[in-house]
C-alpha cells in the first residue's frame, strides 16, 4: 500500500510499507506492546526477571507460544527499549529477560487494560448477545 505525502519542498512523495516505521512509529510500538505474545510477555515480566524457558512456561499457562514466536516478540520488545536481555557468558548459556523502566511503564498500562477486560467481560458478553439478537436473521414463515 502506498501513502502519499507532501515533502518540505512541496513535492508529492509516495511511500510504501517499507517506511511504515518512519511514518507512524507510535502505531508500530502500540502493535508490539498489544500483540498476542507482547501482552503476555510484558505482564509476566512485571513479576521479575525470567530465563527464556521460564518465561515460555509461564506464558504457556494461558496460551501455547512457540519458541520462534517468543524469540521474535522478545527481540522486538528489546529493540523498542522495553525489554532488557542479559546474556551471561557461562556454560550452559544463561539469558535473562527483564523490563526496562520504559517497559515497566508499558507493562503496567497493558496489565491495567487486561484487568479491566476481566472485570468487564460480563458486560461485553451481554453487549454481544444484544447485538447478535438484533441482527439475527428472522425465521421465514412459509
mmCIF file of N, CA and C in Angstrom:
data_model
loop_
_atom_site.group_PDB
_atom_site.id
_atom_site.type_symbol
_atom_site.label_atom_id
_atom_site.label_comp_id
_atom_site.label_asym_id
_atom_site.label_seq_id
_atom_site.Cartn_x
_atom_site.Cartn_y
_atom_site.Cartn_z
ATOM 1 N N UNK A 1 0.841 -1.167 0.000
ATOM 2 C CA UNK A 1 0.000 0.000 0.000
ATOM 3 C C UNK A 1 0.888 1.233 0.000
ATOM 4 N N UNK A 2 0.622 2.166 -0.855
ATOM 5 C CA UNK A 2 1.408 3.385 -0.940
ATOM 6 C C UNK A 2 0.664 4.521 -0.247
ATOM 7 N N UNK A 3 1.429 5.370 0.390
ATOM 8 C CA UNK A 3 0.855 6.529 1.061
ATOM 9 C C UNK A 3 1.533 7.759 0.501
ATOM 10 N N UNK A 4 0.747 8.744 0.110
ATOM 11 C CA UNK A 4 1.305 9.968 -0.438
ATOM 12 C C UNK A 4 1.417 11.020 0.650
ATOM 13 N N UNK A 5 2.458 11.800 0.551
ATOM 14 C CA UNK A 5 2.620 12.932 1.458
ATOM 15 C C UNK A 5 3.334 14.040 0.708
ATOM 16 N N UNK A 6 3.317 15.196 1.270
ATOM 17 C CA UNK A 6 3.964 16.330 0.636
ATOM 18 C C UNK A 6 5.283 16.595 1.338
ATOM 19 N N UNK A 7 6.373 16.620 0.581
ATOM 20 C CA UNK A 7 7.695 16.883 1.141
ATOM 21 C C UNK A 7 7.803 18.355 1.524
ATOM 22 N N UNK A 8 8.836 18.679 2.282
ATOM 23 C CA UNK A 8 9.047 20.055 2.734
ATOM 24 C C UNK A 8 9.161 21.032 1.567
ATOM 25 N N UNK A 9 9.671 20.579 0.418
ATOM 26 C CA UNK A 9 9.819 21.466 -0.733
ATOM 27 C C UNK A 9 8.577 21.479 -1.628
ATOM 28 N N UNK A 10 7.482 20.827 -1.181
ATOM 29 C CA UNK A 10 6.248 20.862 -1.933
ATOM 30 C C UNK A 10 6.052 19.703 -2.887
ATOM 31 N N UNK A 11 7.076 18.867 -3.061
ATOM 32 C CA UNK A 11 6.952 17.709 -3.956
ATOM 33 C C UNK A 11 6.043 16.666 -3.323
ATOM 34 N N UNK A 12 5.336 15.934 -4.185
ATOM 35 C CA UNK A 12 4.494 14.830 -3.721
ATOM 36 C C UNK A 12 5.370 13.586 -3.640
ATOM 37 N N UNK A 13 5.412 12.953 -2.446
ATOM 38 C CA UNK A 13 6.198 11.747 -2.262
ATOM 39 C C UNK A 13 5.261 10.571 -2.060
ATOM 40 N N UNK A 14 5.634 9.435 -2.620
ATOM 41 C CA UNK A 14 4.867 8.214 -2.393
ATOM 42 C C UNK A 14 5.760 7.257 -1.624
ATOM 43 N N UNK A 15 5.213 6.755 -0.501
ATOM 44 C CA UNK A 15 5.980 5.839 0.343
ATOM 45 C C UNK A 15 5.262 4.507 0.399
ATOM 46 N N UNK A 16 6.033 3.455 0.460
ATOM 47 C CA UNK A 16 5.454 2.113 0.562
ATOM 48 C C UNK A 16 5.499 1.647 2.006
ATOM 49 N N UNK A 17 5.039 0.423 2.258
ATOM 50 C CA UNK A 17 5.018 -0.149 3.589
ATOM 51 C C UNK A 17 6.404 -0.263 4.206
ATOM 52 N N UNK A 18 7.478 -0.218 3.388
ATOM 53 C CA UNK A 18 8.834 -0.315 3.928
ATOM 54 C C UNK A 18 9.157 0.841 4.855
ATOM 55 N N UNK A 19 8.494 1.951 4.680
ATOM 56 C CA UNK A 19 8.785 3.094 5.528
ATOM 57 C C UNK A 19 7.683 3.334 6.554
ATOM 58 N N UNK A 20 6.897 2.291 6.844
ATOM 59 C CA UNK A 20 5.818 2.421 7.829
ATOM 60 C C UNK A 20 6.340 2.949 9.155
ATOM 61 N N UNK A 21 7.489 2.436 9.579
ATOM 62 C CA UNK A 21 8.028 2.816 10.879
ATOM 63 C C UNK A 21 8.371 4.297 10.914
ATOM 64 N N UNK A 22 8.933 4.816 9.852
ATOM 65 C CA UNK A 22 9.281 6.233 9.812
ATOM 66 C C UNK A 22 8.036 7.109 9.811
ATOM 67 N N UNK A 23 6.964 6.623 9.173
ATOM 68 C CA UNK A 23 5.751 7.418 9.060
ATOM 69 C C UNK A 23 4.902 7.366 10.328
ATOM 70 N N UNK A 24 4.854 6.234 11.000
ATOM 71 C CA UNK A 24 3.943 6.084 12.121
ATOM 72 C C UNK A 24 4.576 5.212 13.212
ATOM 73 N N UNK A 25 5.662 5.669 13.808
ATOM 74 C CA UNK A 25 6.372 4.823 14.774
ATOM 75 C C UNK A 25 5.547 4.510 16.021
ATOM 76 N N UNK A 26 4.706 5.431 16.445
ATOM 77 C CA UNK A 26 3.924 5.156 17.654
ATOM 78 C C UNK A 26 2.927 4.027 17.434
ATOM 79 N N UNK A 27 2.379 3.907 16.225
ATOM 80 C CA UNK A 27 1.435 2.839 15.943
ATOM 81 C C UNK A 27 2.130 1.483 15.966
ATOM 82 N N UNK A 28 3.357 1.417 15.458
ATOM 83 C CA UNK A 28 4.100 0.160 15.477
ATOM 84 C C UNK A 28 4.434 -0.269 16.902
ATOM 85 N N UNK A 29 4.830 0.672 17.731
ATOM 86 C CA UNK A 29 5.116 0.340 19.130
ATOM 87 C C UNK A 29 3.844 -0.166 19.799
ATOM 88 N N UNK A 30 2.734 0.486 19.530
ATOM 89 C CA UNK A 30 1.458 0.037 20.086
ATOM 90 C C UNK A 30 1.139 -1.382 19.625
ATOM 91 N N UNK A 31 1.398 -1.688 18.363
ATOM 92 C CA UNK A 31 1.190 -3.047 17.855
ATOM 93 C C UNK A 31 2.083 -4.053 18.575
ATOM 94 N N UNK A 32 3.323 -3.667 18.828
ATOM 95 C CA UNK A 32 4.251 -4.566 19.512
ATOM 96 C C UNK A 32 3.799 -4.835 20.948
ATOM 97 N N UNK A 33 3.419 -3.785 21.642
ATOM 98 C CA UNK A 33 3.017 -3.894 23.046
ATOM 99 C C UNK A 33 1.713 -4.665 23.195
ATOM 100 N N UNK A 34 0.798 -4.485 22.248
ATOM 101 C CA UNK A 34 -0.521 -5.118 22.370
ATOM 102 C C UNK A 34 -0.653 -6.395 21.547
ATOM 103 N N UNK A 35 0.437 -6.874 20.988
ATOM 104 C CA UNK A 35 0.375 -8.137 20.242
ATOM 105 C C UNK A 35 0.055 -9.277 21.208
ATOM 106 N N UNK A 36 -0.388 -10.380 20.641
ATOM 107 C CA UNK A 36 -0.788 -11.526 21.455
ATOM 108 C C UNK A 36 0.303 -11.915 22.462
ATOM 109 N N UNK A 37 1.532 -12.063 21.993
ATOM 110 C CA UNK A 37 2.620 -12.507 22.863
ATOM 111 C C UNK A 37 3.260 -11.348 23.591
ATOM 112 N N UNK A 38 3.211 -10.155 23.020
ATOM 113 C CA UNK A 38 3.763 -8.982 23.693
ATOM 114 C C UNK A 38 3.062 -8.701 25.005
ATOM 115 N N UNK A 39 1.741 -8.750 24.977
ATOM 116 C CA UNK A 39 0.949 -8.518 26.186
ATOM 117 C C UNK A 39 1.341 -9.517 27.272
ATOM 118 N N UNK A 40 1.350 -10.799 26.913
ATOM 119 C CA UNK A 40 1.634 -11.838 27.903
ATOM 120 C C UNK A 40 3.062 -11.750 28.434
ATOM 121 N N UNK A 41 4.027 -11.465 27.562
ATOM 122 C CA UNK A 41 5.418 -11.339 27.996
ATOM 123 C C UNK A 41 5.591 -10.147 28.927
ATOM 124 N N UNK A 42 5.037 -9.014 28.564
ATOM 125 C CA UNK A 42 5.171 -7.820 29.405
ATOM 126 C C UNK A 42 4.549 -8.031 30.780
ATOM 127 N N UNK A 43 3.341 -8.590 30.813
ATOM 128 C CA UNK A 43 2.678 -8.810 32.101
ATOM 129 C C UNK A 43 3.473 -9.798 32.948
ATOM 130 N N UNK A 44 3.984 -10.848 32.330
ATOM 131 C CA UNK A 44 4.763 -11.837 33.096
ATOM 132 C C UNK A 44 6.064 -11.234 33.619
ATOM 133 N N UNK A 45 6.709 -10.396 32.806
ATOM 134 C CA UNK A 45 7.974 -9.788 33.234
ATOM 135 C C UNK A 45 7.779 -8.734 34.328
ATOM 136 N N UNK A 46 6.542 -8.283 34.528
ATOM 137 C CA UNK A 46 6.280 -7.385 35.661
ATOM 138 C C UNK A 46 6.592 -8.074 36.987
ATOM 139 N N UNK A 47 6.478 -9.409 36.987
ATOM 140 C CA UNK A 47 6.755 -10.185 38.205
ATOM 141 C C UNK A 47 8.247 -10.258 38.507
ATOM 142 N N UNK A 48 9.081 -9.992 37.509
ATOM 143 C CA UNK A 48 10.526 -10.042 37.704
ATOM 144 C C UNK A 48 11.225 -10.662 36.519
ATOM 145 N N UNK A 49 12.530 -10.754 36.629
ATOM 146 C CA UNK A 49 13.377 -11.303 35.579
ATOM 147 C C UNK A 49 13.075 -12.786 35.375
ATOM 148 N N UNK A 50 13.129 -13.221 34.112
ATOM 149 C CA UNK A 50 12.888 -14.626 33.773
ATOM 150 C C UNK A 50 13.917 -15.095 32.760
ATOM 151 N N UNK A 51 14.299 -16.357 32.884
ATOM 152 C CA UNK A 51 15.045 -17.001 31.819
ATOM 153 C C UNK A 51 14.046 -17.307 30.715
ATOM 154 N N UNK A 52 14.553 -17.532 29.503
ATOM 155 C CA UNK A 52 13.675 -17.771 28.355
ATOM 156 C C UNK A 52 12.701 -18.917 28.622
ATOM 157 N N UNK A 53 13.222 -20.045 29.085
ATOM 158 C CA UNK A 53 12.363 -21.220 29.300
ATOM 159 C C UNK A 53 11.327 -20.952 30.393
ATOM 160 N N UNK A 54 11.694 -20.210 31.427
ATOM 161 C CA UNK A 54 10.735 -19.871 32.484
ATOM 162 C C UNK A 54 9.615 -18.998 31.932
ATOM 163 N N UNK A 55 10.006 -18.041 31.123
ATOM 164 C CA UNK A 55 9.029 -17.131 30.537
ATOM 165 C C UNK A 55 8.088 -17.897 29.598
ATOM 166 N N UNK A 56 8.652 -18.777 28.808
ATOM 167 C CA UNK A 56 7.821 -19.570 27.885
ATOM 168 C C UNK A 56 6.838 -20.451 28.646
ATOM 169 N N UNK A 57 7.282 -21.080 29.723
ATOM 170 C CA UNK A 57 6.386 -21.908 30.540
ATOM 171 C C UNK A 57 5.297 -21.056 31.185
ATOM 172 N N UNK A 58 5.671 -19.892 31.704
ATOM 173 C CA UNK A 58 4.701 -19.011 32.365
ATOM 174 C C UNK A 58 3.633 -18.540 31.376
ATOM 175 N N UNK A 59 4.054 -18.152 30.186
ATOM 176 C CA UNK A 59 3.108 -17.716 29.162
ATOM 177 C C UNK A 59 2.271 -18.897 28.695
ATOM 178 N N UNK A 60 2.893 -20.073 28.644
ATOM 179 C CA UNK A 60 2.216 -21.276 28.193
ATOM 180 C C UNK A 60 1.060 -21.711 29.076
ATOM 181 N N UNK A 61 0.971 -21.170 30.284
ATOM 182 C CA UNK A 61 -0.161 -21.496 31.148
ATOM 183 C C UNK A 61 -1.462 -20.958 30.580
ATOM 184 N N UNK A 62 -1.383 -19.849 29.853
ATOM 185 C CA UNK A 62 -2.605 -19.266 29.296
ATOM 186 C C UNK A 62 -2.729 -19.462 27.785
ATOM 187 N N UNK A 63 -1.617 -19.640 27.100
ATOM 188 C CA UNK A 63 -1.647 -19.839 25.644
ATOM 189 C C UNK A 63 -0.330 -20.486 25.219
ATOM 190 N N UNK A 64 -0.393 -21.320 24.227
ATOM 191 C CA UNK A 64 0.815 -22.008 23.769
ATOM 192 C C UNK A 64 1.584 -21.133 22.796
ATOM 193 N N UNK A 65 2.817 -20.820 23.151
ATOM 194 C CA UNK A 65 3.657 -19.981 22.301
ATOM 195 C C UNK A 65 4.856 -20.799 21.829
ATOM 196 N N UNK A 66 5.171 -20.678 20.556
ATOM 197 C CA UNK A 66 6.336 -21.394 20.026
ATOM 198 C C UNK A 66 7.606 -20.650 20.430
ATOM 199 N N UNK A 67 8.698 -21.378 20.424
ATOM 200 C CA UNK A 67 9.985 -20.770 20.747
ATOM 201 C C UNK A 67 10.297 -19.637 19.775
ATOM 202 N N UNK A 68 10.007 -19.873 18.496
ATOM 203 C CA UNK A 68 10.273 -18.867 17.462
ATOM 204 C C UNK A 68 9.480 -17.588 17.706
ATOM 205 N N UNK A 69 8.189 -17.723 18.011
ATOM 206 C CA UNK A 69 7.349 -16.537 18.214
ATOM 207 C C UNK A 69 7.772 -15.760 19.465
ATOM 208 N N UNK A 70 8.097 -16.474 20.530
ATOM 209 C CA UNK A 70 8.529 -15.785 21.739
ATOM 210 C C UNK A 70 9.856 -15.084 21.507
ATOM 211 N N UNK A 71 10.763 -15.733 20.795
ATOM 212 C CA UNK A 71 12.050 -15.113 20.474
ATOM 213 C C UNK A 71 11.838 -13.829 19.671
ATOM 214 N N UNK A 72 10.998 -13.897 18.645
ATOM 215 C CA UNK A 72 10.732 -12.706 17.819
ATOM 216 C C UNK A 72 10.086 -11.599 18.647
ATOM 217 N N UNK A 73 9.160 -11.971 19.503
ATOM 218 C CA UNK A 73 8.483 -10.975 20.341
ATOM 219 C C UNK A 73 9.476 -10.296 21.271
ATOM 220 N N UNK A 74 10.321 -11.084 21.924
ATOM 221 C CA UNK A 74 11.302 -10.509 22.848
ATOM 222 C C UNK A 74 12.311 -9.624 22.119
ATOM 223 N N UNK A 75 12.725 -10.037 20.917
ATOM 224 C CA UNK A 75 13.647 -9.206 20.132
ATOM 225 C C UNK A 75 13.002 -7.876 19.768
ATOM 226 N N UNK A 76 11.746 -7.914 19.384
ATOM 227 C CA UNK A 76 11.028 -6.691 19.020
ATOM 228 C C UNK A 76 10.900 -5.776 20.226
ATOM 229 N N UNK A 77 10.517 -6.337 21.372
ATOM 230 C CA UNK A 77 10.366 -5.532 22.585
ATOM 231 C C UNK A 77 11.717 -5.005 23.065
ATOM 232 N N UNK A 78 12.768 -5.781 22.857
ATOM 233 C CA UNK A 78 14.118 -5.320 23.204
ATOM 234 C C UNK A 78 14.520 -4.152 22.301
ATOM 235 N N UNK A 79 14.247 -4.275 21.016
ATOM 236 C CA UNK A 79 14.573 -3.201 20.063
ATOM 237 C C UNK A 79 13.837 -1.920 20.410
ATOM 238 N N UNK A 80 12.586 -2.060 20.879
ATOM 239 C CA UNK A 80 11.796 -0.894 21.265
ATOM 240 C C UNK A 80 12.222 -0.308 22.604
ATOM 241 N N UNK A 81 13.154 -0.971 23.286
ATOM 242 C CA UNK A 81 13.648 -0.447 24.564
ATOM 243 C C UNK A 81 12.792 -0.834 25.751
ATOM 244 N N UNK A 82 11.943 -1.852 25.590
ATOM 245 C CA UNK A 82 11.035 -2.252 26.666
ATOM 246 C C UNK A 82 11.562 -3.440 27.464
ATOM 247 N N UNK A 83 12.366 -4.271 26.834
ATOM 248 C CA UNK A 83 12.904 -5.469 27.471
ATOM 249 C C UNK A 83 14.422 -5.418 27.421
ATOM 250 N N UNK A 84 15.031 -5.853 28.522
ATOM 251 C CA UNK A 84 16.492 -5.955 28.587
ATOM 252 C C UNK A 84 16.866 -7.433 28.529
ATOM 253 N N UNK A 85 17.805 -7.756 27.649
ATOM 254 C CA UNK A 85 18.303 -9.131 27.502
ATOM 255 C C UNK A 85 19.696 -9.185 28.091
ATOM 256 N N UNK A 86 19.875 -10.030 29.098
ATOM 257 C CA UNK A 86 21.166 -10.153 29.770
ATOM 258 C C UNK A 86 21.722 -11.548 29.511
ATOM 259 N N UNK A 87 22.656 -11.650 28.563
ATOM 260 C CA UNK A 87 23.274 -12.929 28.215
ATOM 261 C C UNK A 87 24.563 -13.078 29.011
ATOM 262 N N UNK A 88 24.624 -14.081 29.845
ATOM 263 C CA UNK A 88 25.804 -14.314 30.672
ATOM 264 C C UNK A 88 26.720 -15.320 29.967
ATOM 265 N N UNK A 89 28.019 -15.035 29.923
ATOM 266 C CA UNK A 89 28.966 -15.920 29.216
ATOM 267 C C UNK A 89 29.353 -17.133 30.073
ATOM 268 N N UNK A 90 28.393 -18.033 30.258
ATOM 269 C CA UNK A 90 28.643 -19.239 31.043
ATOM 270 C C UNK A 90 28.219 -20.460 30.235
ATOM 271 N N UNK A 91 28.658 -21.622 30.698
ATOM 272 C CA UNK A 91 28.254 -22.871 30.071
ATOM 273 C C UNK A 91 27.412 -23.616 31.089
ATOM 274 N N UNK A 92 26.195 -24.020 30.805
ATOM 275 C CA UNK A 92 25.432 -23.699 29.598
ATOM 276 C C UNK A 92 25.053 -22.220 29.568
ATOM 277 N N UNK A 93 24.749 -21.707 28.394
ATOM 278 C CA UNK A 93 24.410 -20.290 28.276
ATOM 279 C C UNK A 93 23.214 -19.924 29.156
ATOM 280 N N UNK A 94 23.271 -18.736 29.716
ATOM 281 C CA UNK A 94 22.159 -18.247 30.543
ATOM 282 C C UNK A 94 21.762 -16.863 30.029
ATOM 283 N N UNK A 95 20.489 -16.737 29.700
ATOM 284 C CA UNK A 95 19.961 -15.458 29.233
ATOM 285 C C UNK A 95 18.759 -15.117 30.093
ATOM 286 N N UNK A 96 18.799 -13.937 30.675
ATOM 287 C CA UNK A 96 17.686 -13.458 31.487
ATOM 288 C C UNK A 96 17.034 -12.264 30.795
ATOM 289 N N UNK A 97 15.719 -12.195 30.914
ATOM 290 C CA UNK A 97 14.951 -11.084 30.351
ATOM 291 C C UNK A 97 14.281 -10.335 31.497
ATOM 292 N N UNK A 98 14.309 -9.024 31.396
ATOM 293 C CA UNK A 98 13.644 -8.185 32.387
ATOM 294 C C UNK A 98 13.127 -6.935 31.691
ATOM 295 N N UNK A 99 12.297 -6.201 32.401
ATOM 296 C CA UNK A 99 11.759 -4.965 31.842
ATOM 297 C C UNK A 99 12.701 -3.805 32.112
ATOM 298 N N UNK A 100 12.775 -2.906 31.169
ATOM 299 C CA UNK A 100 13.463 -1.637 31.393
ATOM 300 C C UNK A 100 12.457 -0.725 32.102
ATOM 301 N N UNK A 101 12.870 0.464 32.471
ATOM 302 C CA UNK A 101 11.934 1.416 33.063
ATOM 303 C C UNK A 101 10.781 1.715 32.121
ATOM 304 N N UNK A 102 11.104 1.903 30.869
ATOM 305 C CA UNK A 102 10.096 2.157 29.842
ATOM 306 C C UNK A 102 9.169 0.951 29.695
ATOM 307 N N UNK A 103 9.747 -0.242 29.733
ATOM 308 C CA UNK A 103 8.969 -1.462 29.623
ATOM 309 C C UNK A 103 8.037 -1.663 30.801
ATOM 310 N N UNK A 104 8.500 -1.313 31.996
ATOM 311 C CA UNK A 104 7.657 -1.432 33.194
ATOM 312 C C UNK A 104 6.443 -0.510 33.068
ATOM 313 N N UNK A 105 6.701 0.685 32.578
ATOM 314 C CA UNK A 105 5.607 1.653 32.376
ATOM 315 C C UNK A 105 4.568 1.089 31.397
ATOM 316 N N UNK A 106 5.036 0.557 30.277
ATOM 317 C CA UNK A 106 4.129 -0.011 29.268
ATOM 318 C C UNK A 106 3.406 -1.230 29.823
ATOM 319 N N UNK A 107 4.125 -2.089 30.533
ATOM 320 C CA UNK A 107 3.538 -3.312 31.073
ATOM 321 C C UNK A 107 2.437 -2.995 32.092
ATOM 322 N N UNK A 108 2.628 -1.964 32.881
ATOM 323 C CA UNK A 108 1.602 -1.587 33.853
ATOM 324 C C UNK A 108 0.332 -1.127 33.145
ATOM 325 N N UNK A 109 0.493 -0.419 32.039
ATOM 326 C CA UNK A 109 -0.670 0.020 31.263
ATOM 327 C C UNK A 109 -1.391 -1.176 30.642
ATOM 328 N N UNK A 110 -0.627 -2.102 30.088
ATOM 329 C CA UNK A 110 -1.204 -3.293 29.465
ATOM 330 C C UNK A 110 -1.917 -4.142 30.521
ATOM 331 N N UNK A 111 -1.292 -4.274 31.689
ATOM 332 C CA UNK A 111 -1.916 -5.058 32.760
ATOM 333 C C UNK A 111 -3.226 -4.406 33.207
ATOM 334 N N UNK A 112 -3.241 -3.083 33.287
ATOM 335 C CA UNK A 112 -4.473 -2.379 33.667
ATOM 336 C C UNK A 112 -5.588 -2.673 32.660
ATOM 337 N N UNK A 113 -5.257 -2.680 31.379
ATOM 338 C CA UNK A 113 -6.249 -2.994 30.350
ATOM 339 C C UNK A 113 -6.712 -4.448 30.467
ATOM 340 N N UNK A 114 -5.780 -5.361 30.731
ATOM 341 C CA UNK A 114 -6.142 -6.776 30.896
ATOM 342 C C UNK A 114 -7.060 -6.955 32.104
ATOM 343 N N UNK A 115 -6.777 -6.269 33.204
ATOM 344 C CA UNK A 115 -7.627 -6.363 34.395
ATOM 345 C C UNK A 115 -9.007 -5.769 34.133
ATOM 346 N N UNK A 116 -9.058 -4.650 33.401
ATOM 347 C CA UNK A 116 -10.341 -4.049 33.040
ATOM 348 C C UNK A 116 -11.171 -5.044 32.233
ATOM 349 N N UNK A 117 -10.499 -5.731 31.280
ATOM 350 C CA UNK A 117 -11.190 -6.712 30.450
ATOM 351 C C UNK A 117 -11.792 -7.821 31.307
ATOM 352 N N UNK A 118 -11.027 -8.301 32.277
ATOM 353 C CA UNK A 118 -11.548 -9.344 33.173
ATOM 354 C C UNK A 118 -12.763 -8.842 33.951
ATOM 355 N N UNK A 119 -12.667 -7.627 34.495
ATOM 356 C CA UNK A 119 -13.766 -7.064 35.294
ATOM 357 C C UNK A 119 -15.018 -6.826 34.465
ATOM 358 N N UNK A 120 -14.859 -6.433 33.225
ATOM 359 C CA UNK A 120 -15.994 -6.011 32.400
ATOM 360 C C UNK A 120 -16.444 -7.052 31.380
ATOM 361 N N UNK A 121 -15.897 -8.257 31.439
ATOM 362 C CA UNK A 121 -16.222 -9.266 30.436
ATOM 363 C C UNK A 121 -17.706 -9.601 30.414
ATOM 364 N N UNK A 122 -18.363 -9.652 31.554
ATOM 365 C CA UNK A 122 -19.800 -9.949 31.574
ATOM 366 C C UNK A 122 -20.571 -8.883 30.802
ATOM 367 N N UNK A 123 -20.169 -7.625 30.931
ATOM 368 C CA UNK A 123 -20.822 -6.544 30.198
ATOM 369 C C UNK A 123 -20.579 -6.659 28.698
ATOM 370 N N UNK A 124 -19.375 -7.048 28.335
ATOM 371 C CA UNK A 124 -19.053 -7.235 26.916
ATOM 372 C C UNK A 124 -19.886 -8.382 26.344
ATOM 373 N N UNK A 125 -19.970 -9.472 27.073
ATOM 374 C CA UNK A 125 -20.763 -10.609 26.599
ATOM 375 C C UNK A 125 -22.231 -10.239 26.451
ATOM 376 N N UNK A 126 -22.764 -9.459 27.373
ATOM 377 C CA UNK A 126 -24.159 -9.011 27.281
ATOM 378 C C UNK A 126 -24.351 -8.112 26.059
ATOM 379 N N UNK A 127 -23.414 -7.214 25.821
ATOM 380 C CA UNK A 127 -23.494 -6.340 24.645
ATOM 381 C C UNK A 127 -23.435 -7.157 23.358
ATOM 382 N N UNK A 128 -22.594 -8.158 23.318
ATOM 383 C CA UNK A 128 -22.507 -9.019 22.133
ATOM 384 C C UNK A 128 -23.815 -9.763 21.898
ATOM 385 N N UNK A 129 -24.380 -10.296 22.977
ATOM 386 C CA UNK A 129 -25.638 -11.030 22.867
ATOM 387 C C UNK A 129 -26.729 -10.119 22.319
ATOM 388 N N UNK A 130 -26.825 -8.902 22.870
ATOM 389 C CA UNK A 130 -27.843 -7.956 22.414
ATOM 390 C C UNK A 130 -27.619 -7.588 20.943
ATOM 391 N N UNK A 131 -26.393 -7.369 20.577
ATOM 392 C CA UNK A 131 -26.051 -7.042 19.190
ATOM 393 C C UNK A 131 -26.459 -8.177 18.259
ATOM 394 N N UNK A 132 -26.062 -9.407 18.622
ATOM 395 C CA UNK A 132 -26.365 -10.565 17.781
ATOM 396 C C UNK A 132 -27.868 -10.789 17.652
ATOM 397 N N UNK A 133 -28.610 -10.568 18.735
ATOM 398 C CA UNK A 133 -30.062 -10.757 18.688
ATOM 399 C C UNK A 133 -30.725 -9.778 17.729
ATOM 400 N N UNK A 134 -30.254 -8.548 17.686
ATOM 401 C CA UNK A 134 -30.870 -7.556 16.803
ATOM 402 C C UNK A 134 -30.519 -7.798 15.340
ATOM 403 N N UNK A 135 -29.467 -8.557 15.091
ATOM 404 C CA UNK A 135 -29.038 -8.790 13.717
ATOM 405 C C UNK A 135 -29.262 -10.223 13.238
ATOM 406 N N UNK A 136 -29.818 -11.052 14.080
ATOM 407 C CA UNK A 136 -30.058 -12.451 13.703
ATOM 408 C C UNK A 136 -31.123 -12.481 12.608
ATOM 409 N N UNK A 137 -30.905 -13.309 11.605
ATOM 410 C CA UNK A 137 -31.923 -13.407 10.547
ATOM 411 C C UNK A 137 -33.220 -13.955 11.131
ATOM 412 N N UNK A 138 -34.296 -13.318 10.754
ATOM 413 C CA UNK A 138 -35.604 -13.767 11.236
ATOM 414 C C UNK A 138 -36.016 -15.016 10.483
ATOM 415 N N UNK A 139 -36.625 -15.924 11.211
ATOM 416 C CA UNK A 139 -37.087 -17.175 10.599
ATOM 417 C C UNK A 139 -38.163 -16.840 9.576
ATOM 418 N N UNK A 140 -38.033 -17.404 8.404
ATOM 419 C CA UNK A 140 -39.020 -17.147 7.349
ATOM 420 C C UNK A 140 -40.228 -18.063 7.544
ATOM 421 N N UNK A 141 -41.361 -17.456 7.456
ATOM 422 C CA UNK A 141 -42.588 -18.234 7.572
ATOM 423 C C UNK A 141 -43.080 -18.550 6.170
ATOM 424 N N UNK A 142 -43.343 -19.833 5.884
ATOM 425 C CA UNK A 142 -43.788 -20.234 4.557
ATOM 426 C C UNK A 142 -45.275 -20.338 4.493
#
